Amino acid sequence: MTAPRPKDIEALCTAKGMRMTEQRRVIALVLAGSEDHPDVEELYRRCSAVDDRISISTVYRTVKLFEDAGIIERHEFRDGRARYEQIPDAHHDHLIDLRTGKVIEFQSEEIERLQAEVARKLGYRLVDHRLELYALPLDDKPRR
């Protein structure tokens, strides 16, 4: 997986003609530098550590603006929160640890091939998909 480059979101915003305020720039840099999939509240905590003048409403508005512009992707991993990541350079899928909430990105040529084969057998050409696997660690003990 290629790590996001901190200037990617800002550069994409500028290329789309978006006005980049200092607060949008901070939000863009924090998002691009995130190795996880933060929700708005976590993003706000990280951004306010950089610039304490950023409000949570500014983060909400900016995330929506970036999402509508096709710069970031919104995910909902069954935990009731929208989480975000920069649009990736290459397709990947997600495995979500149900105990910790950790999101693991992965790529599998075999899964990609099988999905295309299923679509073809049903009379379709696959043009896009999103795969999320919800899992527990193999050594996880069931709760009583």
mmCIF file of C-alpha atoms in Angstrom:
data_model
loop_
_atom_site.group_PDB
_atom_site.id
_atom_site.type_symbol
_atom_site.label_atom_id
_atom_site.label_comp_id
_atom_site.label_asym_id
_atom_site.label_seq_id
_atom_site.Cartn_x
_atom_site.Cartn_y
_atom_site.Cartn_z
ATOM 1 C CA MET A 1 0.000 0.000 0.000
ATOM 2 C CA THR A 2 1.390 3.381 -0.918
ATOM 3 C CA ALA A 3 1.405 5.846 1.971
ATOM 4 C CA PRO A 4 -0.420 9.080 1.203
ATOM 5 C CA ARG A 5 1.772 12.063 0.548
ATOM 6 C CA PRO A 6 0.875 14.977 2.875
ATOM 7 C CA LYS A 7 0.386 17.473 0.029
ATOM 8 C CA ASP A 8 -1.920 15.284 -2.082
ATOM 9 C CA ILE A 9 -5.246 16.507 -0.677
ATOM 10 C CA GLU A 10 -4.216 20.153 -0.761
ATOM 11 C CA ALA A 11 -2.936 19.799 -4.341
ATOM 12 C CA LEU A 12 -6.146 18.074 -5.440
ATOM 13 C CA CYS A 13 -8.236 20.824 -3.842
ATOM 14 C CA THR A 14 -6.212 23.520 -5.608
ATOM 15 C CA ALA A 15 -6.466 21.644 -8.922
ATOM 16 C CA LYS A 16 -10.260 21.581 -8.527
ATOM 17 C CA GLY A 17 -10.291 25.343 -7.974
ATOM 18 C CA MET A 18 -11.094 25.135 -4.291
ATOM 19 C CA ARG A 19 -10.032 28.084 -2.162
ATOM 20 C CA MET A 20 -7.597 26.817 0.466
ATOM 21 C CA THR A 21 -7.930 28.672 3.743
ATOM 22 C CA GLU A 22 -5.360 28.031 6.457
ATOM 23 C CA GLN A 23 -7.881 25.853 8.329
ATOM 24 C CA ARG A 24 -8.692 23.798 5.227
ATOM 25 C CA ARG A 25 -4.973 23.395 4.664
ATOM 26 C CA VAL A 26 -4.508 22.012 8.211
ATOM 27 C CA ILE A 27 -7.436 19.607 7.749
ATOM 28 C CA ALA A 28 -6.059 18.480 4.383
ATOM 29 C CA LEU A 29 -2.587 17.861 5.834
ATOM 30 C CA VAL A 30 -3.912 15.975 8.854
ATOM 31 C CA LEU A 31 -6.166 13.798 6.678
ATOM 32 C CA ALA A 32 -3.406 13.071 4.163
ATOM 33 C CA GLY A 33 -1.026 12.152 6.969
ATOM 34 C CA SER A 34 -3.488 9.784 8.663
ATOM 35 C CA GLU A 35 -2.580 6.139 8.415
ATOM 36 C CA ASP A 36 -5.932 5.118 9.862
ATOM 37 C CA HIS A 37 -9.490 6.041 8.889
ATOM 38 C CA PRO A 38 -10.418 8.823 11.333
ATOM 39 C CA ASP A 39 -13.958 9.981 11.999
ATOM 40 C CA VAL A 40 -14.730 13.708 12.202
ATOM 41 C CA GLU A 41 -14.300 13.840 15.988
ATOM 42 C CA GLU A 42 -10.851 12.246 15.805
ATOM 43 C CA LEU A 43 -9.914 14.463 12.883
ATOM 44 C CA TYR A 44 -11.020 17.502 14.908
ATOM 45 C CA ARG A 45 -8.829 16.414 17.867
ATOM 46 C CA ARG A 46 -5.807 16.079 15.586
ATOM 47 C CA CYS A 47 -6.463 19.360 13.774
ATOM 48 C CA SER A 48 -7.099 21.369 16.939
ATOM 49 C CA ALA A 49 -3.737 20.146 18.255
ATOM 50 C CA VAL A 50 -2.189 21.881 15.223
ATOM 51 C CA ASP A 51 -4.461 24.957 15.236
ATOM 52 C CA ASP A 52 -6.697 25.501 18.271
ATOM 53 C CA ARG A 53 -8.841 27.990 16.307
ATOM 54 C CA ILE A 54 -10.367 25.194 14.201
ATOM 55 C CA SER A 55 -13.935 24.377 15.234
ATOM 56 C CA ILE A 56 -15.607 21.010 14.866
ATOM 57 C CA SER A 57 -18.190 22.601 12.547
ATOM 58 C CA THR A 58 -15.345 23.727 10.259
ATOM 59 C CA VAL A 59 -14.042 20.158 10.197
ATOM 60 C CA TYR A 60 -17.520 18.800 9.361
ATOM 61 C CA ARG A 61 -18.023 21.339 6.550
ATOM 62 C CA THR A 62 -14.538 20.787 5.133
ATOM 63 C CA VAL A 63 -14.816 16.990 5.177
ATOM 64 C CA LYS A 64 -18.149 17.257 3.332
ATOM 65 C CA LEU A 65 -16.568 19.648 0.811
ATOM 66 C CA PHE A 66 -13.618 17.265 0.226
ATOM 67 C CA GLU A 67 -15.986 14.291 -0.078
ATOM 68 C CA ASP A 68 -18.292 16.071 -2.545
ATOM 69 C CA ALA A 69 -15.235 17.010 -4.619
ATOM 70 C CA GLY A 70 -14.155 13.335 -4.830
ATOM 71 C CA ILE A 71 -10.944 13.917 -2.877
ATOM 72 C CA ILE A 72 -11.715 11.729 0.126
ATOM 73 C CA GLU A 73 -13.844 8.633 0.596
ATOM 74 C CA ARG A 74 -16.437 8.068 3.304
ATOM 75 C CA HIS A 75 -16.714 4.636 4.955
ATOM 76 C CA GLU A 76 -19.150 3.313 7.520
ATOM 77 C CA PHE A 77 -17.696 0.251 9.185
ATOM 78 C CA ARG A 78 -20.735 -0.749 11.290
ATOM 79 C CA ASP A 79 -19.582 1.301 14.266
ATOM 80 C CA GLY A 80 -22.056 4.120 13.734
ATOM 81 C CA ARG A 81 -19.447 6.659 12.648
ATOM 82 C CA ALA A 82 -18.491 7.880 9.216
ATOM 83 C CA ARG A 83 -14.749 7.433 8.718
ATOM 84 C CA TYR A 84 -12.607 8.937 5.995
ATOM 85 C CA GLU A 85 -9.555 8.278 3.873
ATOM 86 C CA GLN A 86 -7.889 9.966 0.948
ATOM 87 C CA ILE A 87 -9.000 8.494 -2.384
ATOM 88 C CA PRO A 88 -6.339 5.811 -2.868
ATOM 89 C CA ASP A 89 -3.971 5.579 -5.815
ATOM 90 C CA ALA A 90 -4.735 1.852 -6.116
ATOM 91 C CA HIS A 91 -7.834 -0.151 -5.237
ATOM 92 C CA HIS A 92 -7.835 -1.875 -1.869
ATOM 93 C CA ASP A 93 -10.334 -3.565 0.409
ATOM 94 C CA HIS A 94 -10.777 -3.417 4.172
ATOM 95 C CA LEU A 95 -10.782 -5.923 7.028
ATOM 96 C CA ILE A 96 -12.292 -4.534 10.236
ATOM 97 C CA ASP A 97 -11.365 -6.011 13.612
ATOM 98 C CA LEU A 98 -14.680 -6.079 15.491
ATOM 99 C CA ARG A 99 -12.991 -6.058 18.911
ATOM 100 C CA THR A 100 -10.692 -3.069 18.408
ATOM 101 C CA GLY A 101 -12.227 -1.264 15.436
ATOM 102 C CA LYS A 102 -8.854 -1.359 13.677
ATOM 103 C CA VAL A 103 -9.150 -1.139 9.880
ATOM 104 C CA ILE A 104 -6.632 -3.125 7.860
ATOM 105 C CA GLU A 105 -6.228 -2.346 4.170
ATOM 106 C CA PHE A 106 -5.372 -5.239 1.879
ATOM 107 C CA GLN A 107 -5.175 -6.214 -1.775
ATOM 108 C CA SER A 108 -5.944 -9.657 -3.177
ATOM 109 C CA GLU A 109 -5.706 -10.483 -6.869
ATOM 110 C CA GLU A 110 -7.594 -13.718 -6.181
ATOM 111 C CA ILE A 111 -10.571 -11.847 -4.685
ATOM 112 C CA GLU A 112 -10.534 -9.364 -7.573
ATOM 113 C CA ARG A 113 -10.561 -12.227 -10.090
ATOM 114 C CA LEU A 114 -13.388 -14.050 -8.280
ATOM 115 C CA GLN A 115 -15.576 -10.942 -8.129
ATOM 116 C CA ALA A 116 -15.158 -10.330 -11.863
ATOM 117 C CA GLU A 117 -15.905 -13.997 -12.543
ATOM 118 C CA VAL A 118 -19.116 -13.889 -10.454
ATOM 119 C CA ALA A 119 -20.301 -10.776 -12.266
ATOM 120 C CA ARG A 120 -19.499 -12.332 -15.669
ATOM 121 C CA LYS A 121 -21.352 -15.566 -14.793
ATOM 122 C CA LEU A 122 -24.384 -13.472 -13.874
ATOM 123 C CA GLY A 123 -24.157 -11.615 -17.185
ATOM 124 C CA TYR A 124 -22.416 -8.453 -16.012
ATOM 125 C CA ARG A 125 -19.131 -6.622 -16.396
ATOM 126 C CA LEU A 126 -17.835 -5.494 -13.001
ATOM 127 C CA VAL A 127 -17.052 -1.752 -13.004
ATOM 128 C CA ASP A 128 -16.594 -1.079 -9.287
ATOM 129 C CA HIS A 129 -16.977 -2.671 -5.894
ATOM 130 C CA ARG A 130 -16.303 -2.199 -2.223
ATOM 131 C CA LEU A 131 -15.371 -5.134 0.003
ATOM 132 C CA GLU A 132 -15.390 -4.942 3.784
ATOM 133 C CA LEU A 133 -14.591 -8.007 5.865
ATOM 134 C CA TYR A 134 -15.656 -7.962 9.536
ATOM 135 C CA ALA A 135 -13.570 -10.304 11.635
ATOM 136 C CA LEU A 136 -12.367 -11.369 15.055
ATOM 137 C CA PRO A 137 -8.784 -12.438 15.757
ATOM 138 C CA LEU A 138 -8.254 -16.208 15.553
ATOM 139 C CA ASP A 139 -7.114 -16.269 19.189
ATOM 140 C CA ASP A 140 -10.157 -14.280 20.362
ATOM 141 C CA LYS A 141 -12.133 -15.891 23.166
ATOM 142 C CA PRO A 142 -15.939 -15.601 22.890
ATOM 143 C CA ARG A 143 -17.492 -13.285 25.476
ATOM 144 C CA ARG A 144 -19.875 -14.819 28.012
#
